[in-house]
Every structure is written in C-alpha cells, then in structure tokens.
mmCIF file of N, CA, C and O in Angstrom:
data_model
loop_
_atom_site.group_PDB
_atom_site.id
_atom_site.type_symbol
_atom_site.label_atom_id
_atom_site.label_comp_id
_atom_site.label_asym_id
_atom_site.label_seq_id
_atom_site.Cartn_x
_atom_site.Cartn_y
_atom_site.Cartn_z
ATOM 1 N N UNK A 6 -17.312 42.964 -15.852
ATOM 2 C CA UNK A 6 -18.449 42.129 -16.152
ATOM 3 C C UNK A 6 -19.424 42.170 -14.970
ATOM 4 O O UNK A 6 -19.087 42.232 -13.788
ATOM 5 N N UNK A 7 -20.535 42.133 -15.387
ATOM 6 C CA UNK A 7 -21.556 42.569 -14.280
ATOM 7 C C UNK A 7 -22.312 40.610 -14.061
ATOM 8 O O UNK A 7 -22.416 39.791 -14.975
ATOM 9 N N UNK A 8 -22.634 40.436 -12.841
ATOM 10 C CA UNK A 8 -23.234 39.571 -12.499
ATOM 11 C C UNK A 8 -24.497 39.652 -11.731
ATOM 12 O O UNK A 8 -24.509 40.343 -10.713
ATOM 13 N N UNK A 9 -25.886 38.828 -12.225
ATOM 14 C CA UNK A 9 -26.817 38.678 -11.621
ATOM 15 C C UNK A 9 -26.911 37.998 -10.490
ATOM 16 O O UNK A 9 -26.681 36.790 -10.457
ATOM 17 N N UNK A 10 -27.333 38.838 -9.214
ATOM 18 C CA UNK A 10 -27.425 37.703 -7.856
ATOM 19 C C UNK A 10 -28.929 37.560 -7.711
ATOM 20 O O UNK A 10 -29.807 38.326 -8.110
ATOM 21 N N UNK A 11 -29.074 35.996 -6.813
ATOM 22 C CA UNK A 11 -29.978 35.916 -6.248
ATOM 23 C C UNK A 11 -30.204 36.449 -4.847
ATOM 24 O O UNK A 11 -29.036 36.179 -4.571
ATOM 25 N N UNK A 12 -30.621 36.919 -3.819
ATOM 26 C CA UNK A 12 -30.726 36.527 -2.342
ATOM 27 C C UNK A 12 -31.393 36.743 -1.877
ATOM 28 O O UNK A 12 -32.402 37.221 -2.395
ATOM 29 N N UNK A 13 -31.233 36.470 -0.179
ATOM 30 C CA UNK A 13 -32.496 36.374 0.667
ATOM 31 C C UNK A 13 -31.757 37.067 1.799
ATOM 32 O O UNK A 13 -30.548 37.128 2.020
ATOM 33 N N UNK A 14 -33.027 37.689 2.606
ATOM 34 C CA UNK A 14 -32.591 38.225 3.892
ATOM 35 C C UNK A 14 -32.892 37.399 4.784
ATOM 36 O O UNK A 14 -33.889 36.693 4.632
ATOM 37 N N UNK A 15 -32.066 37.297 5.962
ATOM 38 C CA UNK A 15 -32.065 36.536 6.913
ATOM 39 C C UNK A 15 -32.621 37.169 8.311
ATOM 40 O O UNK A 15 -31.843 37.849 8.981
ATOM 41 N N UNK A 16 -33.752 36.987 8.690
ATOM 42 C CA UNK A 16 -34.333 37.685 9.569
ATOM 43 C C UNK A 16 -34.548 36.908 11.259
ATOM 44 O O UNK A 16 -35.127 35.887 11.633
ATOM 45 N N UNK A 17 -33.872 37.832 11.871
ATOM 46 C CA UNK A 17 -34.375 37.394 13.774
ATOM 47 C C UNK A 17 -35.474 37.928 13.877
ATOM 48 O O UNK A 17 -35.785 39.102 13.680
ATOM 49 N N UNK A 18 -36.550 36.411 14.428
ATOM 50 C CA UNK A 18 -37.627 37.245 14.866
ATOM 51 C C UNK A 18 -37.721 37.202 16.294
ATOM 52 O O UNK A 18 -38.274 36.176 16.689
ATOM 53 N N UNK A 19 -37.340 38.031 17.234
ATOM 54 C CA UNK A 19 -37.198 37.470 18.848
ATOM 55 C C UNK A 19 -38.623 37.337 19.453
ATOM 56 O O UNK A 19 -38.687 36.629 20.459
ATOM 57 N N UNK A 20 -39.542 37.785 19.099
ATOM 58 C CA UNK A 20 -40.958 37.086 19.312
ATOM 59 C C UNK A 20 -41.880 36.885 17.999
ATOM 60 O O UNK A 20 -42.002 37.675 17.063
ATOM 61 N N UNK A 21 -42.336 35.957 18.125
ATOM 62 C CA UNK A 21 -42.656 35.126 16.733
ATOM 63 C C UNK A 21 -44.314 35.967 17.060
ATOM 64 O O UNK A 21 -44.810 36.275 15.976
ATOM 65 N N UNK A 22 -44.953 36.257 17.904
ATOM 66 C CA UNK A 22 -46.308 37.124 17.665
ATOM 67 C C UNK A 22 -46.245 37.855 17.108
ATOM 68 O O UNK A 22 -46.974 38.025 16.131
ATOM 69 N N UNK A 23 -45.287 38.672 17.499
ATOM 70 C CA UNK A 23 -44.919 40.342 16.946
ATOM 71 C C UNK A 23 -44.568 40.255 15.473
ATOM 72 O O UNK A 23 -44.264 39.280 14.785
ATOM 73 N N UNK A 24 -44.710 41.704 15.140
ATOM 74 C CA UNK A 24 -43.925 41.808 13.462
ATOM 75 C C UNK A 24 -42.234 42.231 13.929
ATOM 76 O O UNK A 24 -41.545 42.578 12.970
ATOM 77 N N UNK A 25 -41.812 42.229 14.754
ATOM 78 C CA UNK A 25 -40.736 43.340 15.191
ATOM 79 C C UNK A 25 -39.724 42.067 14.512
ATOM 80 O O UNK A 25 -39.973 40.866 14.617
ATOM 81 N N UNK A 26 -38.608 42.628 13.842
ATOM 82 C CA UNK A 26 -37.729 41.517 13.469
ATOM 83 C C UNK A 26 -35.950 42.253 13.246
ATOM 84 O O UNK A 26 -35.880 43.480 13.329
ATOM 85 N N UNK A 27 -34.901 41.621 13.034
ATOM 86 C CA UNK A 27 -33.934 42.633 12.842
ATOM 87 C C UNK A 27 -33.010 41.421 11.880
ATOM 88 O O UNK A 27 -32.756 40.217 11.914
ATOM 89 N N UNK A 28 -32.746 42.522 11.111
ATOM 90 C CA UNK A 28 -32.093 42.177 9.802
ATOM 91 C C UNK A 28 -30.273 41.383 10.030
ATOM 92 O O UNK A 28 -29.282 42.114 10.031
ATOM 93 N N UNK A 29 -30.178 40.011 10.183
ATOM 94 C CA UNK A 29 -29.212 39.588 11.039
ATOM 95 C C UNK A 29 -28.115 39.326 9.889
ATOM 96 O O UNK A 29 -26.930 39.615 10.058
ATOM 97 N N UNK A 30 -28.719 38.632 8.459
ATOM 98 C CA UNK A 30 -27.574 38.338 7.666
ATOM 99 C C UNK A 30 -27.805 38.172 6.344
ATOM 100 O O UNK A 30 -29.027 38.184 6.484
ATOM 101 N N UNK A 31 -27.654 38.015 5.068
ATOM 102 C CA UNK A 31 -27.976 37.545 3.540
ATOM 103 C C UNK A 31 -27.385 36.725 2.940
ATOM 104 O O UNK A 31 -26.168 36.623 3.094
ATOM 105 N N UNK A 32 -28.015 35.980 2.163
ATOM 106 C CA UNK A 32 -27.415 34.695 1.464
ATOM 107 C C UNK A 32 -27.534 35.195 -0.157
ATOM 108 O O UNK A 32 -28.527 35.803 -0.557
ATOM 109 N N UNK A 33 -26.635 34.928 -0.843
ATOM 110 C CA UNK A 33 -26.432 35.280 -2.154
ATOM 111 C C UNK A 33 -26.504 34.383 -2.893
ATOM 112 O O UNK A 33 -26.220 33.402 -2.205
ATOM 113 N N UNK A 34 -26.706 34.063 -3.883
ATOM 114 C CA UNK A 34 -26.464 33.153 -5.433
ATOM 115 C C UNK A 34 -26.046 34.038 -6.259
ATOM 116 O O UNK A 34 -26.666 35.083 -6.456
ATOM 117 N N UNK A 35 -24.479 33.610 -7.094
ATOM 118 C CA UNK A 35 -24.971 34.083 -8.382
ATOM 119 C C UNK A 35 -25.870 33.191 -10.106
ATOM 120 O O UNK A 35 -27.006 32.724 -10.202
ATOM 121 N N UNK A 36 -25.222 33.243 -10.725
ATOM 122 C CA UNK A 36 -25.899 32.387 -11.976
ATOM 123 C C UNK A 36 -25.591 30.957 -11.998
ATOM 124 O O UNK A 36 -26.322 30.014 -12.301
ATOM 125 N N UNK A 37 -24.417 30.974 -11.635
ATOM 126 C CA UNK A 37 -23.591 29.931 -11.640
ATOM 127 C C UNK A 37 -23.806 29.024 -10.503
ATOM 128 O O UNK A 37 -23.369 27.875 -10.449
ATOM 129 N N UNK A 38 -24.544 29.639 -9.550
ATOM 130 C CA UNK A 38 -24.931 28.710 -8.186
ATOM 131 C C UNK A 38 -24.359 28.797 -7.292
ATOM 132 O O UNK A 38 -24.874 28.260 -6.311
ATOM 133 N N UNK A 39 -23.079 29.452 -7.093
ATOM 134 C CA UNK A 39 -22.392 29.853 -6.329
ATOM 135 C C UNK A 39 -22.829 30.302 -4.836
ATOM 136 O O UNK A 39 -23.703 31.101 -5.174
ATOM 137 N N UNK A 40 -22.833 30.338 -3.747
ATOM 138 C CA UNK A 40 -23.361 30.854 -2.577
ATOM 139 C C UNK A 40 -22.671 31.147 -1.554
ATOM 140 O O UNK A 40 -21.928 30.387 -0.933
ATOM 141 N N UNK A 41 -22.991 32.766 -1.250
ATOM 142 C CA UNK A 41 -22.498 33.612 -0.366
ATOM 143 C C UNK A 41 -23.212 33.634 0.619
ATOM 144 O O UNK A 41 -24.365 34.008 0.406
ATOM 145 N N UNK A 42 -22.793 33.203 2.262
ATOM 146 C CA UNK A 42 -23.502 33.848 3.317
ATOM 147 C C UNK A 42 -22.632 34.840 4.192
ATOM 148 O O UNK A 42 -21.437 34.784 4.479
ATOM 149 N N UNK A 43 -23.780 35.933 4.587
ATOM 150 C CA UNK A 43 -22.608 37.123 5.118
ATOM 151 C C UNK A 43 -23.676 37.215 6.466
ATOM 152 O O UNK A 43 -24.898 37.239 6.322
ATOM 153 N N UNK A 44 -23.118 37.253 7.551
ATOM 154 C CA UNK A 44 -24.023 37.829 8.803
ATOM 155 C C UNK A 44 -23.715 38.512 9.366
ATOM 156 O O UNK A 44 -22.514 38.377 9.602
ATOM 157 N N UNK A 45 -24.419 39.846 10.103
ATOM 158 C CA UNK A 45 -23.342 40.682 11.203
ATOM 159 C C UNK A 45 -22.538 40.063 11.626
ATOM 160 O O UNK A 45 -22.407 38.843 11.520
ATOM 161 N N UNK A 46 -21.462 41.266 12.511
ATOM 162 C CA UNK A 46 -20.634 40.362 13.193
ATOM 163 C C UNK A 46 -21.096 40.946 14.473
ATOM 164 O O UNK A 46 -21.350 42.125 14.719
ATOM 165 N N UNK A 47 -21.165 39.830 15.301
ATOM 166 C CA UNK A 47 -21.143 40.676 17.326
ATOM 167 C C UNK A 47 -20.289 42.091 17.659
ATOM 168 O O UNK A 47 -20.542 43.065 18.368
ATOM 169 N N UNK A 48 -18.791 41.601 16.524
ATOM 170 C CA UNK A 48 -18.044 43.252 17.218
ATOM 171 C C UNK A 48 -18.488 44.297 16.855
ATOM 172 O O UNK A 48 -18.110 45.384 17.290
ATOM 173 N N UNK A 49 -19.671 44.070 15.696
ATOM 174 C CA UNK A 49 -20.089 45.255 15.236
ATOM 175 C C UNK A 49 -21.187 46.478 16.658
ATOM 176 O O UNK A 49 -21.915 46.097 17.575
ATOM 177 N N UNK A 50 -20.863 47.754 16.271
ATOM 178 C CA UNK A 50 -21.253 48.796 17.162
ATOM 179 C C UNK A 50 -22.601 48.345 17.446
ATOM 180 O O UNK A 50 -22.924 48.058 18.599
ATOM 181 N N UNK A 51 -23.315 48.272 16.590
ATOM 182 C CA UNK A 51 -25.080 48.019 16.467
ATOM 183 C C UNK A 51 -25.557 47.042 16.958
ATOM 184 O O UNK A 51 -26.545 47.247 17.663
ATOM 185 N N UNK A 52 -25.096 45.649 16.810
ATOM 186 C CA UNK A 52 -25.516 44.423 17.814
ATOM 187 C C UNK A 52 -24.857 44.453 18.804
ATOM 188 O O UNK A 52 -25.591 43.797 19.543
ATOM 189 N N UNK A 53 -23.766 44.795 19.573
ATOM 190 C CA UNK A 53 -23.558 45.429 20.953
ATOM 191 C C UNK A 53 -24.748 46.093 21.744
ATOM 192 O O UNK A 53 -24.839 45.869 22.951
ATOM 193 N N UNK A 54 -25.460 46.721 21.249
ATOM 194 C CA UNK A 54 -26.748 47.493 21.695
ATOM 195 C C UNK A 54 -27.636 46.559 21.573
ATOM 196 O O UNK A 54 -28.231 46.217 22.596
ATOM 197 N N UNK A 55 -27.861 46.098 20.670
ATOM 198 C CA UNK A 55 -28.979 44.991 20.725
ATOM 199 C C UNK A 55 -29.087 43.829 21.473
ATOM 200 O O UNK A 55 -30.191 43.303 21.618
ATOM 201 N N UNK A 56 -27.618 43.139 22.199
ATOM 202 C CA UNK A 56 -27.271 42.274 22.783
ATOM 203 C C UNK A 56 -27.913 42.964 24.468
ATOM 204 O O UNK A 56 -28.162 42.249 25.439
ATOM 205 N N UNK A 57 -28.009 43.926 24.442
ATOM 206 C CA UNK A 57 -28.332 44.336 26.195
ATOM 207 C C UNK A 57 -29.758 44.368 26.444
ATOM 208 O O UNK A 57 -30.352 44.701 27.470
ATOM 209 N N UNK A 58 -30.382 43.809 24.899
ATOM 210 C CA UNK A 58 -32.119 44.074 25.812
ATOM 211 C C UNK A 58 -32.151 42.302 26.389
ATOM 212 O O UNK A 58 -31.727 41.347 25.738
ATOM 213 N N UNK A 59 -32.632 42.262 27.444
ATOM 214 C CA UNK A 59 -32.458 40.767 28.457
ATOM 215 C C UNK A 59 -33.550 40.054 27.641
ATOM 216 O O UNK A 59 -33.656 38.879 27.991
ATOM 217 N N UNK A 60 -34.365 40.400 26.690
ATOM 218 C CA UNK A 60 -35.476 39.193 26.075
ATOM 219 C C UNK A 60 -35.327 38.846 24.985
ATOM 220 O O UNK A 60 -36.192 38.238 24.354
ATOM 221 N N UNK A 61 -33.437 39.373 24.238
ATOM 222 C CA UNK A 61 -33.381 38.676 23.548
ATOM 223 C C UNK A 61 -32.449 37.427 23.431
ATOM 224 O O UNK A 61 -31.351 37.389 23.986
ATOM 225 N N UNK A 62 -32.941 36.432 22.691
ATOM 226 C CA UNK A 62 -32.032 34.714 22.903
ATOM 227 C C UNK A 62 -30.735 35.010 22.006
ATOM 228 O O UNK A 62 -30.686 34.921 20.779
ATOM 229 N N UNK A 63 -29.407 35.482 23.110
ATOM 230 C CA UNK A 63 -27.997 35.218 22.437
ATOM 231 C C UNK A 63 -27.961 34.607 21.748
ATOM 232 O O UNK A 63 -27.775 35.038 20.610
ATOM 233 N N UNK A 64 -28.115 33.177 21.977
ATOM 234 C CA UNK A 64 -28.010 32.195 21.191
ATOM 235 C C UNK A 64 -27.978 31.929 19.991
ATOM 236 O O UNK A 64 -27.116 31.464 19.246
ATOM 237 N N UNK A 65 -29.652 32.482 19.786
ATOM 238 C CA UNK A 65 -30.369 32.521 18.952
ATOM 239 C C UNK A 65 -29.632 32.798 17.362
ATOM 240 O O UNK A 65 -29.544 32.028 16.405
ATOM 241 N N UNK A 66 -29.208 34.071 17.508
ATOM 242 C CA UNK A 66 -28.778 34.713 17.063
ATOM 243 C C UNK A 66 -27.520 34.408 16.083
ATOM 244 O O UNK A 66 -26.456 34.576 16.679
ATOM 245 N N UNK A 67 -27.382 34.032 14.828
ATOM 246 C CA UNK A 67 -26.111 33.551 14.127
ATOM 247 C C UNK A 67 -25.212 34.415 13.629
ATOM 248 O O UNK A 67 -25.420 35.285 12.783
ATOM 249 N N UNK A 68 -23.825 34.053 14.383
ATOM 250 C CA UNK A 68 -22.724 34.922 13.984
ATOM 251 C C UNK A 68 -21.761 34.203 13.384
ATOM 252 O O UNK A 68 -21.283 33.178 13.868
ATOM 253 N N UNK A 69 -21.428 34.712 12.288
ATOM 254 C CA UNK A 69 -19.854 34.180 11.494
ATOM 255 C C UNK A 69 -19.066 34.487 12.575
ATOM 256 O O UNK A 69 -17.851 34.296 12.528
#
C-alpha cells in the first residue's frame, strides 16, 4: 500500500544575509497525521567537515 507524505526541509542558515544554507533535517506527515522527524547525524562523514569551518554555531545546529 502506497502512502501520501507531507514534508518540509529543515534548513541551517549560518548567516541569515547570505542565501548559503545546508540541508540539516525533514519532517514528514502522512494522511493520518502522523509525524516523522529525521536529522543528520554528527557521526555522519559530511557534517564532520562541516563542523571545522570556525563560523559555524555548533550549537546551532540540531542533532537526533
């Protein structure tokens, strides 16, 4: 059985002037209302690299 989702992308913007943004996590619905949130994880290879530029806010940043 196939199901219709809703979602949204969840976007870091580490400077709010700029357009520059990086794709951090997605939130799902299905019909039923149901809701999925999924975010990178830190151990992943790719935000390891991204964690070493110094202007961006760790913090900031939401990890499951």
């Amino acid at each position: 059985m196939r199901k219709i989702y809703t979602y949204r992308v969840i976007k870091y913007f580490p400077h709010i002037r700029s357009d520059e943004f990086f794709n951090v996590g997605i939130w799902l619905w299905d019909e039923q209302g149901n809701k999925k949130q999924i975010y990178i994880d830190k151990s992943q290879e790719h935000i390891k690299h991204l964690l070493k530029f110094p202007s961006i806010d760790k913090k900031a940043l939401p990890f499951s």
